Short mmCIF file of C-alpha atoms and ligand atoms in Angstrom, two decimals:
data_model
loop_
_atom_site.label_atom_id
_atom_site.label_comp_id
_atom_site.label_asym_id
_atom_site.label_seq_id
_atom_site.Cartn_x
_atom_site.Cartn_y
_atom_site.Cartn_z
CA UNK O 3 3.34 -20.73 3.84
CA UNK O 4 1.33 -18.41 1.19
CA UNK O 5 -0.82 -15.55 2.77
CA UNK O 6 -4.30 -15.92 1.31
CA UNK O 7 -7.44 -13.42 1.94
CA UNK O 8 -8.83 -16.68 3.88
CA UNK O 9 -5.91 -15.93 6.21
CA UNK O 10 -7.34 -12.54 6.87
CA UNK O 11 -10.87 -13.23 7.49
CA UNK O 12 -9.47 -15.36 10.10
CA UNK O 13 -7.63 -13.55 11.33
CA UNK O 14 -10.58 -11.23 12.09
CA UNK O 15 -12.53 -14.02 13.68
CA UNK O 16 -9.76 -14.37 16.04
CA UNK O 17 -9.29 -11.35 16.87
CA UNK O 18 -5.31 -11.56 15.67
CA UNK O 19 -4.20 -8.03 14.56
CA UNK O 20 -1.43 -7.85 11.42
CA UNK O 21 0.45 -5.88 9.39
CA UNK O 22 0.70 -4.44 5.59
CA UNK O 23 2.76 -2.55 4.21
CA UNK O 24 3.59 -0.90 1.17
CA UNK O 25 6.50 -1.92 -1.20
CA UNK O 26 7.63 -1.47 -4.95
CA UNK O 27 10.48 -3.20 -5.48
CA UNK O 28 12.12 -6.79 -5.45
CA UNK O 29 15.07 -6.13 -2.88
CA UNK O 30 12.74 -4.49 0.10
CA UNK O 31 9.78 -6.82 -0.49
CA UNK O 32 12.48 -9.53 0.13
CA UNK O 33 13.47 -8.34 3.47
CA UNK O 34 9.56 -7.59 4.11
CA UNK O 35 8.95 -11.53 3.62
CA UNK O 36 11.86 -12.29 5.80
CA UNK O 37 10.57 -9.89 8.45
CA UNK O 38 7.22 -11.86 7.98
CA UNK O 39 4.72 -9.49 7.29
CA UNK O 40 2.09 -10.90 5.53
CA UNK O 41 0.42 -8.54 3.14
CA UNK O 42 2.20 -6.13 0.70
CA UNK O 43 0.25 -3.19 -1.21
CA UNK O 44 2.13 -2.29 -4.19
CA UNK O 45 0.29 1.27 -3.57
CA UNK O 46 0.17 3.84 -6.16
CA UNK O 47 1.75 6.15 -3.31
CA UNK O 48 5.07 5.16 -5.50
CA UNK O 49 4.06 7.61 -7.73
CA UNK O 50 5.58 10.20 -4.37
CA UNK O 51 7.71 7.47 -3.15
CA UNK O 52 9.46 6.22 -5.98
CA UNK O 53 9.03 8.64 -8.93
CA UNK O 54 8.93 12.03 -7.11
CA UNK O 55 5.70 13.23 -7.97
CA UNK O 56 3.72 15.96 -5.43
CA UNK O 57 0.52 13.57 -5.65
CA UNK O 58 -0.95 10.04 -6.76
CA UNK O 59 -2.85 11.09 -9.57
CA UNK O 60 0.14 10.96 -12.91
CA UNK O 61 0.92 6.62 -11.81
CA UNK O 62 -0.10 4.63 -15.15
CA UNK O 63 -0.90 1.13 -15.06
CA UNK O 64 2.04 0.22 -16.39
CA UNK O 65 3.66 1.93 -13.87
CA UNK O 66 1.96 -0.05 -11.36
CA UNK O 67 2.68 -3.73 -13.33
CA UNK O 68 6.07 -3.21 -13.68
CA UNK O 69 6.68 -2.37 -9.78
CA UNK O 70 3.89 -4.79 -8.74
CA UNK O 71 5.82 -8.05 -10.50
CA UNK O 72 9.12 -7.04 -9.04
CA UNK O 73 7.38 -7.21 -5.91
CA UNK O 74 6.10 -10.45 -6.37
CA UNK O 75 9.19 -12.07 -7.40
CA UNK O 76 10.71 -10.71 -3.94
CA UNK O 77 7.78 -12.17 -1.50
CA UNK O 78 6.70 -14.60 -3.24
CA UNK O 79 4.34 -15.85 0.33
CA UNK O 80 3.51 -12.71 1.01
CA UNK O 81 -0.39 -11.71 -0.28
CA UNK O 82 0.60 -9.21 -2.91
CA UNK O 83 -2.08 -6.42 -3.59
CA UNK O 84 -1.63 -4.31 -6.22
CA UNK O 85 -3.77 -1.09 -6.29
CA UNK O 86 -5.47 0.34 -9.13
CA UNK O 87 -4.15 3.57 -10.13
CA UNK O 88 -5.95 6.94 -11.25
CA UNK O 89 -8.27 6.61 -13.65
CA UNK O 90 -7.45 3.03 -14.30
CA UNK O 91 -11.06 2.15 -12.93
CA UNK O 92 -12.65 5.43 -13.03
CA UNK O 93 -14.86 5.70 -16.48
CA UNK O 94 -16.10 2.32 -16.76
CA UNK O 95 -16.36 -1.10 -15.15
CA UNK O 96 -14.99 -2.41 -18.36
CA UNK O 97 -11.81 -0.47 -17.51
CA UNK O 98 -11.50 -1.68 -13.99
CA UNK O 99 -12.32 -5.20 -15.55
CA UNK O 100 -9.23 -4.98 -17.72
CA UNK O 101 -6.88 -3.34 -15.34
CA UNK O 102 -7.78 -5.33 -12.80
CA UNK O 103 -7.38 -8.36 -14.98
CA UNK O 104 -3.60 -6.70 -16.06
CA UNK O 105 -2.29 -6.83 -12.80
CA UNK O 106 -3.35 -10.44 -11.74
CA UNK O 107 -1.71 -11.34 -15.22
CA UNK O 108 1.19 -9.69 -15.91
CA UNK O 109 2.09 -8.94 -12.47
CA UNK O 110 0.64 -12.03 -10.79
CA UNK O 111 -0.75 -9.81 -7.92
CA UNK O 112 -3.04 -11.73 -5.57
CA UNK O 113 -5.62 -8.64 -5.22
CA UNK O 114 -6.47 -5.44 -6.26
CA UNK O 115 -7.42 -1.96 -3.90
CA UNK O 116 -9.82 0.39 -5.31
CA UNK O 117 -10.64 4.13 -3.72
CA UNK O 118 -14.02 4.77 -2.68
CA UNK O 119 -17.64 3.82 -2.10
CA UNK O 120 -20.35 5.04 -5.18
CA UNK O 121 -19.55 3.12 -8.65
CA UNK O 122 -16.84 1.67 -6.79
CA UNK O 123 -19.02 -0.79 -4.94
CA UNK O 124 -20.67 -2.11 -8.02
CA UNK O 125 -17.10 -2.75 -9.63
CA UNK O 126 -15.79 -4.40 -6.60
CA UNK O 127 -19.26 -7.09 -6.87
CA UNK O 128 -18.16 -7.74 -10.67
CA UNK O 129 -14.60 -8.39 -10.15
CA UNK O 130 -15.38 -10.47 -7.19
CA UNK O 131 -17.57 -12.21 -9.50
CA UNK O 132 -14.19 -12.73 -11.70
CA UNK O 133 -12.38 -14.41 -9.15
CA UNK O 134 -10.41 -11.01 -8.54
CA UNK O 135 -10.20 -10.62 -4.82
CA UNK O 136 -11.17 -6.51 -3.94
CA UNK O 137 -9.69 -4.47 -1.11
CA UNK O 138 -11.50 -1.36 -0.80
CA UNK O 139 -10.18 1.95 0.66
CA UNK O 140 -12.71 4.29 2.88
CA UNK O 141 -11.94 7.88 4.16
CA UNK O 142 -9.02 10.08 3.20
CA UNK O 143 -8.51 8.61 -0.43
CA UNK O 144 -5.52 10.38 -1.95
CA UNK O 145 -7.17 10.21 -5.40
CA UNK O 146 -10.24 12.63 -4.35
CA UNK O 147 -7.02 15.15 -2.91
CA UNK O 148 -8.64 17.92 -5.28
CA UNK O 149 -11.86 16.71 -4.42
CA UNK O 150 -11.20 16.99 -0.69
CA UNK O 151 -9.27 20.52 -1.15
CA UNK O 152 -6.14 19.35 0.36
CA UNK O 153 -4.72 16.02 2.34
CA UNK O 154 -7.62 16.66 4.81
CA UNK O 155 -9.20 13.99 8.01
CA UNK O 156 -12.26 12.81 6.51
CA UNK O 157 -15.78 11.49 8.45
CA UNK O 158 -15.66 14.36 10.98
CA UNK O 159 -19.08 15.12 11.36
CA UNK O 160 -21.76 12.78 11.96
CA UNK O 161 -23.11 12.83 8.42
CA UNK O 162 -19.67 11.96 7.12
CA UNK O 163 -18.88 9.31 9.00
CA UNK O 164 -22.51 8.47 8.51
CA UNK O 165 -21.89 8.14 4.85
CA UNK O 166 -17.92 5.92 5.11
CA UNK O 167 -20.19 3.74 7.21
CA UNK O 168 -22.22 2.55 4.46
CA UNK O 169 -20.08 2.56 1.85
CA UNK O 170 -18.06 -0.08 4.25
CA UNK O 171 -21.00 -2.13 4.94
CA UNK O 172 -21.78 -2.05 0.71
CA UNK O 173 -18.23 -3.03 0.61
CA UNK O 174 -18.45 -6.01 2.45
CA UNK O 175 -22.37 -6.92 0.59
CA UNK O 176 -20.27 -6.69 -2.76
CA UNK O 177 -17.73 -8.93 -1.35
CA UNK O 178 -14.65 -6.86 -0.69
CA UNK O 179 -12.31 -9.12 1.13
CA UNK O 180 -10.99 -6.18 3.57
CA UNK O 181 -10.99 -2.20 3.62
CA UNK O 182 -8.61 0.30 4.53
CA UNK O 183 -9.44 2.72 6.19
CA UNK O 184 -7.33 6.37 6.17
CA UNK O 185 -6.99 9.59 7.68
CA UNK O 186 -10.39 9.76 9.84
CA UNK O 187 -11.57 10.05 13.64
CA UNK O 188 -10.34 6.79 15.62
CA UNK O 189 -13.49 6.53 17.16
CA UNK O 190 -15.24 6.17 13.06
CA UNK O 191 -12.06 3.61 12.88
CA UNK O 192 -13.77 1.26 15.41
CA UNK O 193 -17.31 2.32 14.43
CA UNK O 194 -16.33 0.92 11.04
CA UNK O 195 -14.47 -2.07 12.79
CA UNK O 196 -17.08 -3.13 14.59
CA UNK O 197 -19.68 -3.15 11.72
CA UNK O 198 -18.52 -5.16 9.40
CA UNK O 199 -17.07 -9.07 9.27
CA UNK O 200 -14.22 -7.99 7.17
CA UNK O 201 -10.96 -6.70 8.25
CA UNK O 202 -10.00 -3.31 8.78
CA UNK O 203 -6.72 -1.96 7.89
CA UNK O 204 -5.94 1.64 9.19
CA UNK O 205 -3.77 4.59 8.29
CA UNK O 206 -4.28 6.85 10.60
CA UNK O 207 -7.46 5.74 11.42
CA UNK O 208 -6.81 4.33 15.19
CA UNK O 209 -6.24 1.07 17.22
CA UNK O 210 -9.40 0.11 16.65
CA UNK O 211 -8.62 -1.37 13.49
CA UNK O 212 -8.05 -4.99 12.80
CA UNK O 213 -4.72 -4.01 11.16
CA UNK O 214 -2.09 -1.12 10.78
CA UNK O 215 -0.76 -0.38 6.95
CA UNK O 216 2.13 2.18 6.63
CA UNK O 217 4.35 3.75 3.89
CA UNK O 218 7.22 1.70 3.99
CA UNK O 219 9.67 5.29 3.66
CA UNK O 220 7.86 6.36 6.56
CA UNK O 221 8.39 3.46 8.85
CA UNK O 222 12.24 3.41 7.72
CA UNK O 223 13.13 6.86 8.26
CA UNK O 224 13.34 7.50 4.27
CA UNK O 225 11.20 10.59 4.63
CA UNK O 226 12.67 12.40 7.66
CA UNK O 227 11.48 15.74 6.32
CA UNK O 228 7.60 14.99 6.69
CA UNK O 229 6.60 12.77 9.88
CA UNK O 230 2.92 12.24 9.55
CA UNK O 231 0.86 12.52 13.20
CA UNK O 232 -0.18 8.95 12.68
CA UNK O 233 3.69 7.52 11.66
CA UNK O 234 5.87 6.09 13.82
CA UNK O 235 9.98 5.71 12.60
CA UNK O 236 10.62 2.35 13.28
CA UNK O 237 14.22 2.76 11.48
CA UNK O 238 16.66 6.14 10.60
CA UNK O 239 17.67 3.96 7.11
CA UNK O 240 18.00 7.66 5.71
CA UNK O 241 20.53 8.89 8.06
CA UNK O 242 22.51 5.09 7.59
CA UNK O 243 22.27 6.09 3.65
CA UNK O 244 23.58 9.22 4.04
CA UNK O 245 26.06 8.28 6.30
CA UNK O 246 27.52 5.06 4.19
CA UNK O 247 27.36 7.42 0.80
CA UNK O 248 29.82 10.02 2.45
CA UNK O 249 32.08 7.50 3.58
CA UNK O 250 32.58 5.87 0.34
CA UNK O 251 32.58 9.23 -1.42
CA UNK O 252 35.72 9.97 0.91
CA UNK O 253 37.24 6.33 1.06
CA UNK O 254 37.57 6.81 -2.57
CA UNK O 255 38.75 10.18 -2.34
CA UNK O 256 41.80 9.45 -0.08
CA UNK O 257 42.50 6.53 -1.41
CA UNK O 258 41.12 3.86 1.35
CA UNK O 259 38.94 2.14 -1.22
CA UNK O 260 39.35 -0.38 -2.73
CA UNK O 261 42.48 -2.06 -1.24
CA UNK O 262 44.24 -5.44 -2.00
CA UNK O 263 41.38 -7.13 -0.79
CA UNK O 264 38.63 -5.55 -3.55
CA UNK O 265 41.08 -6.15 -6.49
CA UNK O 266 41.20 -9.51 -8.80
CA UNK O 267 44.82 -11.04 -9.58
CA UNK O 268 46.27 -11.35 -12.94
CA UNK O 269 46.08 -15.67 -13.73
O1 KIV S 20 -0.94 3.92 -1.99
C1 KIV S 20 -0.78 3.63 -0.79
O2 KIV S 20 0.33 3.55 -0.27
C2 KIV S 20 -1.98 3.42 0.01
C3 KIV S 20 -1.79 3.23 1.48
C4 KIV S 20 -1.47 4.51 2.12
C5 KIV S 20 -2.93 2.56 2.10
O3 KIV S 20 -3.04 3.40 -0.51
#
């Protein structure tokens, strides 16, 4: 059955906790619907993930599209959120209107994420208004990295978390249908939890949350170099990669692939 943001709410009510996480292409959002989790965020973290880059900030829209529709065609009952790249909401509502409107078109997302409270708020109210379901993002947002000085905790002090607190609750006023929640104090992670009827979805941001989100290279082993504090490996898929690449590389070397059983007969 489809995943729909009335799902979550529920979800909340009951108190059930669940699972997103991200993905940007058709094969692994496949096996992400088979291993039924229920909400995918085609995050703009493929701009590290998938295209190498040291930060967030160079992902275009139609870098987004193009990995956001393969991921729909792979899970297609999965809820799909696609999230709104750098400066693809930042200078005007009429831009987040439009990309926004972009993704649930041409890639047939099912939401969008924005970073951040401010403006961000009042765009998440008019898109809401559109029909375009919002899913905001409080605390370490990696678009404000430069901002922030570095991939740094965020709501420390009282004031801080003071501040992510509102900008949650304004969230929810403007109709945001959930909020993640990254790199902050676990106790602000249930602080925020508790506040407002809408889920939470951390990253790094406790057990208090009413949901977990991870990088899906982190959770597979695919980025054995860098193990976050708040990541756990649930799979060494780098290693089994490696592993698998060397063996064919010397298969084919001594001549142990392919054998009769590879090759196509002559009619
Ligand atoms: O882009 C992303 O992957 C994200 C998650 C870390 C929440 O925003």
């Amino acid at each position: 059955m489809t995943v729909t943001v009335r799902d979550l709410r529920k979800w909340k009510t009951e108190g059930t906790k669940f699972t997103m996480l991200t993905a940007y292409d058709y094969t692994t959002a496949k096996w992400l619907e088979r291993a039924g989790i229920p909400v995918l965020l085609v995050g703009d973290s493929l701009g590290m993930t998938m295209l190498g880059y040291p930060d967030t900030l160079s992902v275009s829209m139609d870098d987004m599209i193009r990995h956001a529709s393969a991921v729909v065609r792979g899970a297609p009952n999965a809820l799909v959120i696609g999230d709104m790249p750098f400066m693809a909401y930042h200078a005007s509502a009429e831009d987040a209107i439009r990309n926004a409107g972009r993704f649930m078109q041409e890639a047939r997302v099912h939401a969008v994420k924005m970073e951040g409270g401010g403006r961000v708020i009042d765009y998440a109210r008019q898109l809401t208004s559109m029909g375009i379901p919002v899913m905001g993002h409080l605390g370490l947002t990696p678009q404000f990295v430069n901002q922030f000085g570095g991939w740094r905790v965020q709501g420390r002090s009282e004031e801080a978390a003071e501040r992510i607190l509102e900008d949650a609750t304004a969230l929810e006023e403007a109709g945001a249908f959930s909020i993640v929640l990254e790199g902050m104090p676990s106790t602000l992670g249930r602080r925020v939890t508790d506040a407002v009827g809408i889920p939470t979805i951390g990253i790094g941001a406790g057990a208090g949350c009413d949901a977990q989100v991870l990088v899906i290279q982190d959770v597979m082993g695919l980025n054995p170099d860098h193990v976050a504090k708040f990541v756990r490996q649930y799979g060494r898929l780098g290693e089994s990669l490696e592993a698998a690449a060397r063996q064919f590389d010397q298969d084919v070397r001594s001549g142990a692939f392919p054998t009769a059983e590879h090759e196509y007969a002559a009619r």
